Coordinates of C-alpha atoms and ligand atoms in Angstrom, one line a residue:
M589 CA 45.5 74.6 -29.3
N590 CA 45.8 76.9 -26.4
A591 CA 47.9 75.2 -23.8
P592 CA 47.5 76.3 -20.1
R593 CA 50.2 78.7 -19.1
L594 CA 52.6 77.0 -16.8
A595 CA 54.7 79.0 -14.3
P596 CA 58.3 78.1 -13.8
S597 CA 58.4 75.8 -10.7
L598 CA 61.5 77.0 -9.1
P599 CA 61.0 80.2 -7.0
L600 CA 63.3 83.1 -7.5
A601 CA 66.2 83.2 -5.2
P602 CA 66.2 86.4 -3.1
A603 CA 69.8 87.3 -3.9
D604 CA 70.7 89.2 -7.1
P605 CA 72.9 86.8 -9.0
R606 CA 75.2 89.5 -10.1
D607 CA 75.8 90.6 -6.5
N608 CA 79.5 89.9 -5.9
T609 CA 79.0 88.9 -2.2
A610 CA 76.4 86.3 -3.3
V611 CA 78.8 85.0 -5.9
A612 CA 81.6 84.8 -3.2
R613 CA 79.4 82.7 -1.0
A614 CA 78.3 80.4 -3.8
P615 CA 79.6 76.9 -4.2
T616 CA 82.4 76.1 -6.7
V617 CA 81.2 74.4 -9.8
L618 CA 82.6 72.2 -12.5
F619 CA 80.4 72.6 -15.7
V620 CA 80.6 69.9 -18.3
D621 CA 79.3 70.1 -21.9
Q622 CA 79.9 67.7 -24.7
S623 CA 80.0 70.2 -27.5
G624 CA 82.4 72.8 -28.8
Q625 CA 79.7 74.0 -31.2
L626 CA 77.2 76.8 -30.4
G627 CA 73.8 75.1 -30.0
G628 CA 71.0 76.2 -27.7
A629 CA 72.2 74.3 -24.7
E630 CA 75.6 76.0 -25.0
F631 CA 74.0 79.4 -25.4
T632 CA 72.1 78.7 -22.2
L633 CA 75.2 77.7 -20.3
L634 CA 77.2 80.7 -21.6
P635 CA 75.9 83.4 -19.2
L636 CA 75.6 81.0 -16.3
A637 CA 79.2 79.9 -16.6
G638 CA 80.2 83.6 -17.2
L639 CA 78.4 84.6 -13.9
C640 CA 80.1 81.7 -12.0
A641 CA 83.5 82.3 -13.6
P642 CA 85.4 83.2 -10.5
R643 CA 84.5 79.9 -8.8
S644 CA 84.1 77.5 -11.7
E645 CA 85.6 75.8 -14.7
V646 CA 84.1 74.3 -17.8
V647 CA 85.1 71.0 -19.3
L648 CA 84.2 70.5 -22.9
L649 CA 84.3 67.1 -24.6
S650 CA 85.1 68.6 -27.9
D651 CA 86.7 71.8 -29.0
G652 CA 85.1 74.6 -31.1
P653 CA 83.8 78.2 -31.1
F654 CA 82.0 77.6 -27.8
R655 CA 85.4 77.5 -26.0
T656 CA 86.3 80.9 -27.5
R657 CA 83.0 82.4 -26.4
L658 CA 83.4 81.1 -22.8
E659 CA 87.0 82.3 -22.6
A660 CA 85.9 85.8 -23.8
L661 CA 83.7 85.9 -20.6
G662 CA 86.7 85.0 -18.4
V663 CA 85.7 81.4 -18.0
R664 CA 88.5 78.8 -17.5
V665 CA 88.0 76.0 -20.0
R666 CA 89.6 72.6 -20.4
V667 CA 88.9 70.3 -23.4
I668 CA 89.2 66.5 -22.9
G669 CA 88.0 65.2 -26.3
D670 CA 87.9 61.6 -27.6
V671 CA 86.6 60.9 -31.0
R672 CA 85.3 57.5 -30.0
V673 CA 83.0 59.2 -27.6
S674 CA 82.1 62.1 -29.8
R675 CA 81.2 59.7 -32.6
I676 CA 78.3 58.2 -30.5
R677 CA 75.0 59.7 -31.8
R678 CA 71.7 60.2 -30.1
Q679 CA 70.3 57.1 -32.0
S680 CA 73.4 54.9 -31.6
L681 CA 72.8 51.2 -31.1
P682 CA 74.0 49.5 -27.9
F683 CA 76.9 48.2 -30.0
G684 CA 78.2 51.7 -30.6
W685 CA 78.2 52.3 -26.9
L686 CA 80.0 49.1 -26.2
R687 CA 82.7 49.8 -28.7
A688 CA 83.4 53.1 -27.1
L689 CA 83.3 51.7 -23.5
P690 CA 87.1 51.9 -22.8
A691 CA 87.2 55.5 -24.0
I692 CA 84.0 56.3 -21.9
V693 CA 85.6 54.8 -18.8
R694 CA 88.9 56.8 -19.4
Q695 CA 86.9 60.1 -19.9
A696 CA 84.7 59.4 -16.8
C697 CA 87.9 58.9 -14.7
A698 CA 89.4 62.1 -16.1
L699 CA 86.3 64.0 -15.3
A700 CA 86.1 62.5 -11.8
R701 CA 89.6 63.7 -11.1
E702 CA 88.6 67.3 -12.1
A703 CA 85.3 67.1 -10.3
K704 CA 87.0 66.4 -6.9
R705 CA 88.3 70.0 -6.9
F706 CA 84.8 71.5 -6.9
D707 CA 81.7 71.5 -4.7
V708 CA 79.2 70.6 -7.4
L709 CA 79.3 68.9 -10.8
F710 CA 76.9 70.5 -13.3
L711 CA 76.2 68.4 -16.4
N712 CA 74.7 70.3 -19.3
T713 CA 74.3 67.6 -22.1
Q714 CA 73.6 63.9 -22.6
K715 CA 77.1 62.7 -22.9
A716 CA 78.2 65.0 -20.0
L717 CA 75.5 63.3 -18.0
V718 CA 76.8 59.8 -18.9
L719 CA 80.5 60.6 -18.2
G720 CA 80.0 62.8 -15.2
A721 CA 77.4 60.6 -13.4
L722 CA 79.3 57.3 -14.2
G723 CA 82.2 58.7 -12.3
K724 CA 80.2 59.5 -9.2
P725 CA 81.7 56.6 -7.1
L726 CA 85.1 58.2 -7.8
H727 CA 84.4 61.9 -7.3
R728 CA 81.5 61.7 -4.7
R729 CA 80.3 65.2 -5.6
P730 CA 76.7 66.3 -5.8
V731 CA 75.5 66.1 -9.4
I732 CA 73.0 68.5 -11.1
W733 CA 71.9 67.7 -14.6
H734 CA 70.4 70.5 -16.8
L735 CA 67.9 68.6 -19.0
H736 CA 67.6 70.3 -22.4
D737 CA 65.9 67.4 -24.2
I738 CA 62.7 65.5 -24.6
M739 CA 63.6 61.9 -23.7
S740 CA 61.2 60.3 -26.2
P741 CA 62.0 57.5 -28.7
E742 CA 61.7 60.2 -31.5
H743 CA 64.7 62.0 -30.1
F744 CA 66.8 59.2 -28.6
G745 CA 67.7 55.6 -29.2
T746 CA 66.9 52.8 -26.7
A747 CA 70.5 52.5 -25.5
Q748 CA 70.7 56.2 -24.5
R749 CA 67.3 56.1 -22.8
V750 CA 68.1 53.0 -20.7
V751 CA 71.4 54.6 -19.6
V752 CA 69.8 57.9 -18.7
K753 CA 67.0 56.1 -16.7
W754 CA 69.6 54.2 -14.7
L755 CA 71.9 57.2 -14.1
V756 CA 69.0 59.5 -13.0
R757 CA 68.0 56.9 -10.4
H758 CA 71.4 56.1 -9.1
A759 CA 73.9 58.9 -9.7
V760 CA 72.1 62.3 -10.1
D761 CA 71.1 64.4 -7.1
H762 CA 69.2 67.2 -8.8
V763 CA 67.7 67.7 -12.3
V764 CA 66.4 71.0 -13.7
A765 CA 64.5 70.8 -17.0
N766 CA 64.2 73.6 -19.7
S767 CA 60.4 73.1 -20.0
H768 CA 57.5 71.1 -18.6
A769 CA 57.6 69.0 -21.8
S770 CA 61.2 67.9 -21.1
A771 CA 60.4 67.4 -17.4
Q772 CA 57.4 65.2 -18.1
S773 CA 59.3 63.2 -20.7
L774 CA 61.9 62.3 -18.0
A775 CA 59.2 61.2 -15.6
A776 CA 57.7 59.1 -18.4
L777 CA 61.1 57.5 -19.0
T778 CA 61.7 56.5 -15.4
G779 CA 58.0 55.6 -14.9
R780 CA 57.8 57.7 -11.7
A781 CA 55.9 60.9 -11.4
S782 CA 58.0 61.8 -8.4
D783 CA 61.0 62.1 -10.8
T784 CA 59.4 65.1 -12.6
P785 CA 62.1 67.7 -12.2
P786 CA 61.5 71.4 -11.5
V787 CA 61.5 73.7 -14.6
V788 CA 63.6 76.7 -15.3
Y789 CA 62.8 78.3 -18.6
N790 CA 65.7 79.7 -20.7
G791 CA 66.3 83.4 -20.2
I792 CA 67.2 85.8 -23.1
D793 CA 69.1 89.0 -22.8
T794 CA 66.1 91.1 -23.9
H795 CA 68.2 94.3 -23.8
A796 CA 70.3 92.9 -26.7
F797 CA 67.1 92.9 -28.7
D798 CA 66.0 96.4 -27.7
T799 CA 67.9 98.4 -30.4
P800 CA 65.1 100.3 -32.1
V801 CA 66.0 99.3 -35.7
A802 CA 63.6 98.2 -38.4
E803 CA 60.5 100.0 -37.1
H804 CA 60.5 102.5 -40.0
P805 CA 60.5 101.3 -43.6
D806 CA 63.8 103.2 -44.3
D807 CA 65.4 101.6 -41.3
V808 CA 64.3 98.2 -42.5
A809 CA 65.8 98.8 -45.9
A810 CA 69.1 100.0 -44.5
L811 CA 69.3 97.0 -42.1
R812 CA 68.6 94.6 -44.9
R813 CA 71.2 96.3 -47.2
R814 CA 73.8 95.9 -44.5
L815 CA 72.9 92.2 -44.1
G816 CA 72.9 91.6 -47.9
L817 CA 69.1 90.8 -47.9
P818 CA 66.6 92.0 -50.5
E819 CA 65.3 95.4 -49.3
H820 CA 61.7 95.3 -50.5
A821 CA 60.7 91.7 -50.3
W822 CA 58.4 90.2 -47.6
L823 CA 60.8 88.1 -45.6
A824 CA 60.1 85.0 -43.5
G825 CA 63.1 84.1 -41.4
L826 CA 63.9 80.6 -40.0
F827 CA 66.7 80.5 -37.4
G828 CA 68.5 77.5 -36.1
R829 CA 70.9 74.7 -37.0
L830 CA 70.1 72.9 -40.3
A831 CA 68.9 69.5 -39.2
P832 CA 66.0 67.3 -40.5
W833 CA 63.9 67.6 -37.3
K834 CA 64.3 71.4 -37.3
G835 CA 62.1 71.2 -40.4
Q836 CA 63.7 73.7 -42.8
H837 CA 62.4 71.4 -45.7
I838 CA 58.8 72.1 -44.5
A839 CA 59.5 75.9 -44.8
I840 CA 60.7 75.4 -48.4
D841 CA 57.6 73.4 -49.2
A842 CA 55.5 76.2 -47.8
L843 CA 57.4 78.8 -49.7
A844 CA 56.5 77.0 -53.0
R845 CA 52.9 77.9 -52.2
L846 CA 53.7 81.6 -51.5
P847 CA 54.9 83.4 -54.6
D848 CA 55.2 86.8 -52.8
V849 CA 57.3 85.6 -49.9
Q850 CA 61.1 85.0 -49.6
L851 CA 62.7 82.7 -47.1
V852 CA 65.9 83.4 -45.1
L853 CA 67.5 80.4 -43.5
V854 CA 69.9 81.5 -40.8
G855 CA 72.1 78.7 -39.3
A856 CA 74.5 76.0 -40.3
A857 CA 74.7 72.2 -40.1
L858 CA 76.5 72.0 -36.7
F859 CA 76.4 68.3 -36.0
G860 CA 77.3 66.6 -39.3
E861 CA 74.0 67.2 -41.1
D862 CA 75.8 68.4 -44.3
A863 CA 73.8 66.0 -46.5
Y864 CA 70.6 67.6 -45.2
A865 CA 71.9 71.1 -46.0
Q866 CA 72.7 69.9 -49.5
Q867 CA 69.2 68.4 -49.8
L868 CA 67.6 71.7 -48.9
R869 CA 69.4 73.5 -51.8
E870 CA 68.3 70.7 -54.2
Q871 CA 64.7 70.8 -52.9
A872 CA 64.6 74.6 -53.5
R873 CA 65.9 74.1 -57.0
R874 CA 63.5 71.3 -57.7
L875 CA 60.6 73.4 -56.6
G876 CA 61.7 76.4 -58.6
V877 CA 62.1 78.6 -55.5
A878 CA 65.9 78.8 -55.3
D879 CA 66.0 82.5 -56.1
R880 CA 63.6 83.1 -53.1
V881 CA 65.6 81.1 -50.5
H882 CA 68.6 82.8 -48.9
F883 CA 71.1 80.6 -47.1
A884 CA 72.7 82.9 -44.6
G885 CA 74.9 80.4 -42.7
F886 CA 75.7 80.7 -39.0
R887 CA 75.3 84.3 -37.8
D888 CA 76.3 86.0 -34.6
D889 CA 74.0 89.0 -34.6
M890 CA 70.6 87.4 -33.9
P891 CA 68.8 90.7 -33.0
A892 CA 69.7 92.4 -36.3
W893 CA 68.8 89.3 -38.4
M894 CA 65.5 88.8 -36.6
K895 CA 64.5 92.4 -36.8
A896 CA 65.2 92.3 -40.6
M897 CA 62.3 89.8 -41.0
D898 CA 58.6 90.3 -41.4
V899 CA 57.8 87.1 -39.7
V900 CA 60.0 84.6 -37.7
L901 CA 59.2 80.9 -38.3
H902 CA 59.8 77.8 -36.2
T903 CA 59.2 74.6 -38.0
S904 CA 60.5 71.7 -35.9
T905 CA 58.8 68.4 -36.9
D906 CA 59.5 66.6 -33.6
A907 CA 58.5 68.2 -30.3
E908 CA 60.9 71.0 -29.5
P909 CA 62.2 70.8 -25.9
F910 CA 62.2 74.6 -25.5
G911 CA 63.2 76.7 -28.6
R912 CA 65.3 79.7 -27.8
V913 CA 64.8 81.1 -31.3
I914 CA 61.1 81.5 -30.6
V915 CA 61.7 83.6 -27.5
E916 CA 64.4 85.6 -29.4
G917 CA 61.9 86.3 -32.3
M918 CA 59.4 87.5 -29.7
A919 CA 62.1 89.7 -28.0
A920 CA 63.0 91.1 -31.4
G921 CA 59.4 92.3 -31.7
R922 CA 58.5 90.1 -34.6
P923 CA 55.4 88.0 -35.0
V924 CA 56.3 84.3 -34.6
I925 CA 54.7 81.2 -36.2
A926 CA 55.8 78.0 -34.4
T927 CA 54.9 74.3 -34.4
A928 CA 52.6 73.3 -31.5
A929 CA 54.5 70.5 -29.8
G930 CA 56.8 70.2 -26.7
G931 CA 57.9 73.2 -24.8
V932 CA 56.7 75.6 -27.6
T933 CA 53.1 75.5 -26.3
E934 CA 54.4 76.8 -22.9
I935 CA 55.8 79.9 -24.8
V936 CA 53.4 80.6 -27.6
R937 CA 49.6 81.1 -27.1
H938 CA 47.8 80.7 -30.4
R939 CA 46.4 84.1 -31.8
Q940 CA 47.5 85.9 -28.6
N941 CA 51.3 86.2 -28.7
G942 CA 52.0 84.2 -31.8
W943 CA 50.6 81.6 -34.2
L944 CA 50.7 77.8 -33.8
V945 CA 50.6 75.2 -36.6
E946 CA 50.8 71.5 -36.5
P947 CA 54.3 70.1 -36.9
G948 CA 55.2 68.9 -40.4
D949 CA 52.2 70.6 -42.1
D950 CA 53.5 72.8 -44.9
V951 CA 50.0 73.7 -46.0
A952 CA 49.1 75.0 -42.6
L953 CA 52.4 76.8 -42.4
A954 CA 51.8 78.5 -45.7
D955 CA 48.2 79.5 -44.6
A956 CA 49.6 81.0 -41.4
I957 CA 52.3 83.0 -43.3
R958 CA 49.6 84.2 -45.8
T959 CA 47.3 85.3 -42.9
L960 CA 50.0 87.4 -41.2
H961 CA 51.2 88.8 -44.6
A962 CA 47.7 89.9 -45.4
S963 CA 47.0 91.4 -42.0
P964 CA 49.9 93.6 -40.7
E965 CA 47.6 94.8 -37.8
L966 CA 47.2 91.2 -36.6
A967 CA 50.9 90.5 -37.0
Q968 CA 51.7 93.7 -35.0
R969 CA 49.2 92.9 -32.2
L970 CA 50.8 89.4 -31.7
A971 CA 54.3 90.8 -31.7
R972 CA 53.4 93.5 -29.2
Q973 CA 51.9 90.9 -26.8
A974 CA 54.9 88.6 -27.4
L975 CA 57.3 91.3 -26.3
V976 CA 55.4 91.8 -23.1
D977 CA 55.3 88.1 -22.4
V978 CA 59.0 87.5 -23.1
R979 CA 60.2 90.3 -20.9
R980 CA 58.0 88.9 -18.1
D981 CA 58.6 85.2 -18.4
F982 CA 62.0 84.7 -20.1
S983 CA 64.4 87.3 -18.6
L984 CA 68.0 86.4 -18.3
D985 CA 68.2 87.7 -14.7
G986 CA 65.3 85.4 -13.7
F987 CA 67.0 82.4 -15.3
L988 CA 70.4 83.1 -13.6
R989 CA 68.7 83.6 -10.3
R990 CA 66.8 80.3 -10.5
M991 CA 69.8 78.4 -11.8
T992 CA 72.2 79.7 -9.2
Q993 CA 69.7 78.8 -6.5
A994 CA 69.4 75.2 -8.0
I995 CA 73.2 74.9 -7.9
A996 CA 73.3 76.1 -4.3
D997 CA 70.5 73.7 -3.3
T998 CA 72.4 70.8 -4.9
A999 CA 75.5 71.7 -2.9
K1000 CA 73.7 71.6 0.4
Ligands
UDP1907 N1 71.9 80.8 -33.4 C1 72.9 81.6 -33.7 N2 73.2 81.8 -35.0 C2 72.6 81.1 -36.0 C3 71.6 80.2 -35.7 C4 71.2 80.0 -34.3 O1 73.4 82.3 -32.8 O2 73.0 81.3 -37.1 C5 71.4 80.6 -32.0 C6 70.0 81.1 -31.7 O3 70.1 82.5 -31.5 C7 69.6 80.3 -30.4 C8 70.4 79.0 -30.6 O4 71.4 79.2 -31.6 O5 70.0 80.9 -29.3 C9 69.6 77.8 -31.0 O6 68.8 77.4 -29.8 P1 67.4 76.7 -29.9 O7 67.0 76.4 -28.5 O8 66.5 77.4 -30.7 O9 67.7 75.3 -30.7 P2 68.8 74.1 -30.5 O10 69.8 74.3 -31.5 O11 69.3 74.2 -29.1 O12 68.0 72.9 -30.7
GLC1908 C1 68.2 72.0 -26.6 C2 66.8 72.0 -27.3 C3 66.2 73.3 -27.5 C4 66.4 74.2 -26.3 C5 67.9 74.3 -25.9 C6 68.1 75.2 -24.7 O1 69.2 72.2 -27.6 O2 66.8 71.3 -28.5 O3 64.8 73.2 -27.7 O4 65.9 75.5 -26.5 O5 68.3 73.0 -25.6 O6 67.5 74.7 -23.5

């Protein structure tokens, strides 16, 4: 299960991205993101758009808390939403796309008008790619796409995959992928190894996770009291939006095998998965573990919530493109158990800086939790190594440097 360690392919740009003179020389950028919600792709864009704020603008295709977070960083934001476009889902059939065609064309034209005022068009999500790249004959600006997804049939319908394949060939100048797994999935889609994009791993503000809480048992108890969590239970935390492929149901199944453990689910149904959120509660009741599952909802303070846990879980059943929550759990100094698929195997090395289990296997997950519960020394050793690795490989500064370099290269 040990995957070879893959180094990020883009070299570090020599300039410090926070250096004002470097920012002044940098190209102007129009960033586009389809979501007003705070998902991983949006958390990734946040510091980059913040850094580029003096010479950039963000267009969102729907409104939400992401806009407020961007504006708090001084970023100019414009929302150009259209429900007919936002209703299209990852697995939508060609018919869904056709019905929305007039709205797609209108939005692509509106984006093209905006894009003309900037040196580079930076597309951060799938719908942003479609609208921004479709308008290329109108705006004629260099286009960079930040690929956050694995372009496999498990994640996307045929219509989306066909459209992406065509656009990448004809209207995108530069792609940066969030992991080698995502990069390779794009090359598999286009059928050309030469299309494999360079990789820039997500960067985490590790300083935000440095606060020395929860190292002493009294600190843990005080922290948990503040968060409304049981003070003396052994807590497994699962962080992320509630969605079937994020596998919260697998964690609840595993919990039913672990009478001495409690599960904290941090996150909300961000993209209409309310029925799944309801199913999770019913599943917990049916299995008789409802009193040991805590639904915390969406939380802002990840470092505190992660440090309050004894172990951080990641349970995605489909290959995770990257998995920010894994790196955050490592930065919080907690042992992490994650599913061995996609970008995760580029982050976690089994038994060295974390623990890997097969996706969808609740028995293996329960075994892994039991192992770390029974052996605090092992759990601590993994967490210590994870902290070293995350500071070295997933720093925010490294991410910003590589991304600003990629933007500058696209502008040339
Ligand atoms: N997150 C958060 N509050 C929550 C749940 C999640 O701030 O209640 C953040 C989390 O810290 C992470 C992001 O949401 O940075 C999720 O990113 P990830 O790459 O793990 O998954 P995605 O949702 O993008 O698939
Ligand atoms: C996407 C992926 C997630 C990744 C994030 C940031 O939302 O699902 O795995 O961590 O983008 O790149």
